[in-house]
Amino acid sequence: MPEVTKPAPTFTVRRAQTSDVPWIKELVEPLVQRRILLGKELVVFYEAVQEFYIALDDEGNRIGCGALHVFWDDLGEVRTLAVADDWLGKGVGHALLEAVELEARRLGLTRLFCLTFEVGFFERNGFKASPLGLVDPDVYSELVRSPDDGVAEFLDLARVKQNTLGNTRMLKHLTS
């Protein structure tokens, strides 16, 4: 009997809208419970909605999200990259990461970092494990003033240690 191959599932990526925010929180909550992602209040997701991208399947169902958070003039963070279980391994995370990288370049960033347990995924996408010293002391002294838990996680501050144990700091240098 001839082998039948199914066409690869397709999806699109767009900027997030406020109506996506409750779904983002719902998607990431199991990852927060497993301490893979930092927990955030719904209001924080609304405040950052302009940082997010949403992946949609052909029927318009949300299947993934990812965000770009600018840290400094040359440095941004890939945040809250998550994909629905049924879509893992089908290129959704890669497409979301491409959207984030494109926006980072548009903004003039030259470096992207992430704090992750998904080391293999980020390595396949050009990231490399990196030490703490991603910013010089003057920038560090500015960043330490931020109330953002993601910034505290980046700086390896004690107040977020329970969420960062075992994750890997990874960096990618962007090219034009």
XYZ file of C-alpha atoms in Angstrom:
176
model
C 0.000 0.000 0.000
C 1.474 3.435 -0.893
C 2.473 5.658 1.976
C 0.214 8.658 2.434
C 1.807 11.837 3.692
C -0.166 14.610 5.286
C 0.712 18.195 4.467
C 2.547 19.992 7.264
C 0.211 22.012 9.458
C 0.363 25.706 8.756
C 0.046 28.716 10.995
C 0.613 32.454 11.009
C 2.161 34.864 13.485
C 0.733 38.302 14.278
C 1.082 41.011 16.897
C -0.924 40.396 20.060
C -4.166 42.186 20.837
C -5.696 42.881 24.229
C -8.221 40.098 23.599
C -5.285 37.623 23.551
C -4.153 38.419 27.083
C -6.432 36.037 29.050
C -5.422 33.233 26.668
C -1.695 34.027 27.137
C -2.131 33.751 30.912
C -4.020 30.458 30.496
C -1.353 29.019 28.165
C 1.583 29.860 30.425
C 0.000 29.019 33.790
C 0.921 25.291 33.694
C 4.522 26.322 32.895
C 4.469 28.724 35.840
C 3.220 25.918 38.102
C 6.169 23.771 36.961
C 8.517 26.768 37.565
C 9.542 26.889 33.914
C 8.270 30.457 33.429
C 7.955 33.344 35.863
C 4.405 33.910 37.066
C 2.815 37.213 36.173
C -0.411 38.873 37.145
C -2.972 39.468 34.406
C -2.406 43.228 34.657
C 1.291 42.716 33.819
C 0.365 40.855 30.629
C -1.986 43.695 29.663
C 0.770 46.233 30.343
C 3.119 44.277 28.049
C 0.644 43.288 25.309
C 2.542 45.362 22.730
C 5.618 43.142 23.336
C 3.774 39.932 22.369
C 3.277 37.912 19.208
C 0.609 35.250 18.778
C 0.719 32.190 16.538
C -2.605 31.103 15.018
C -3.537 27.899 13.224
C -5.442 27.943 9.912
C -8.748 28.154 11.763
C -7.668 31.188 13.800
C -7.071 29.289 17.037
C -4.248 30.611 19.198
C -1.420 28.077 19.431
C 1.576 29.966 20.824
C 2.987 33.227 22.099
C 6.286 34.978 22.594
C 7.451 38.443 23.578
C 10.355 40.824 23.155
C 11.277 42.945 26.157
C 13.829 45.719 25.591
C 16.419 45.959 28.375
C 18.858 48.549 27.124
C 19.945 50.276 23.930
C 21.447 47.104 22.458
C 19.927 44.309 24.544
C 16.531 42.616 24.571
C 15.033 39.514 26.137
C 12.920 36.782 24.606
C 10.108 36.363 27.126
C 7.168 34.052 27.639
C 7.814 31.865 24.582
C 5.212 29.108 24.878
C 3.458 26.751 22.473
C 0.300 24.679 22.950
C 1.150 21.020 23.583
C -0.478 19.812 20.334
C 1.803 22.123 18.340
C 5.144 21.357 19.979
C 7.805 20.325 17.461
C 5.964 21.793 14.458
C 7.935 25.029 14.022
C 5.656 27.343 15.992
C 8.298 28.286 18.563
C 10.806 28.923 15.782
C 8.353 31.182 13.914
C 7.576 33.152 17.072
C 11.284 33.537 17.779
C 11.833 34.779 14.203
C 9.138 37.439 14.728
C 10.794 38.543 17.973
C 14.221 38.694 16.311
C 12.884 40.698 13.379
C 11.374 43.258 15.756
C 14.601 43.354 17.796
C 16.565 44.202 14.652
C 14.001 46.839 13.667
C 14.468 48.482 17.054
C 18.253 48.475 16.647
C 19.057 45.776 19.187
C 22.199 43.765 18.558
C 21.861 41.136 21.282
C 19.014 38.959 22.522
C 19.109 36.829 25.627
C 16.811 34.398 27.354
C 16.744 32.520 30.628
C 15.515 29.054 29.804
C 15.264 25.369 30.561
C 14.810 24.714 26.815
C 18.522 24.907 26.018
C 18.373 22.644 22.950
C 15.657 24.727 21.278
C 17.550 27.978 21.745
C 20.865 26.414 20.672
C 19.216 25.235 17.441
C 18.165 28.858 16.914
C 21.635 30.369 17.319
C 21.753 31.107 21.050
C 24.753 30.133 23.180
C 25.110 29.718 26.936
C 26.434 32.957 28.389
C 27.857 34.194 31.701
C 26.192 36.773 33.935
C 28.212 39.763 32.741
C 26.073 40.813 29.780
C 26.008 44.469 30.802
C 28.673 46.779 32.145
C 28.531 48.023 35.764
C 26.953 51.387 34.839
C 24.062 49.668 33.046
C 23.733 47.136 35.886
C 23.325 49.999 38.373
C 20.461 51.366 36.248
C 18.773 47.995 35.700
C 18.842 47.076 39.386
C 16.348 49.922 39.965
C 13.674 48.218 37.859
C 10.731 46.656 39.740
C 10.312 44.081 36.916
C 10.832 40.463 38.070
C 12.250 39.586 34.652
C 14.959 42.201 35.110
C 15.636 40.839 38.610
C 15.900 37.348 37.128
C 18.332 38.627 34.472
C 20.471 40.280 37.173
C 20.333 37.074 39.262
C 18.892 38.912 42.283
C 17.992 36.878 45.360
C 14.296 37.863 45.301
C 13.669 35.666 42.232
C 16.069 32.787 42.979
C 13.253 30.304 43.558
C 12.203 30.750 39.917
C 15.661 30.614 38.353
C 17.266 27.536 39.857
C 18.541 25.356 37.062
C 17.781 27.605 34.095
C 20.409 28.641 31.567
C 21.263 32.175 30.481
C 21.620 32.209 26.698
C 22.664 34.949 24.289
C 22.460 35.533 20.552
C 24.279 38.255 18.633
C 21.982 39.571 15.917
C 23.229 40.337 12.453
C 21.575 42.699 9.997
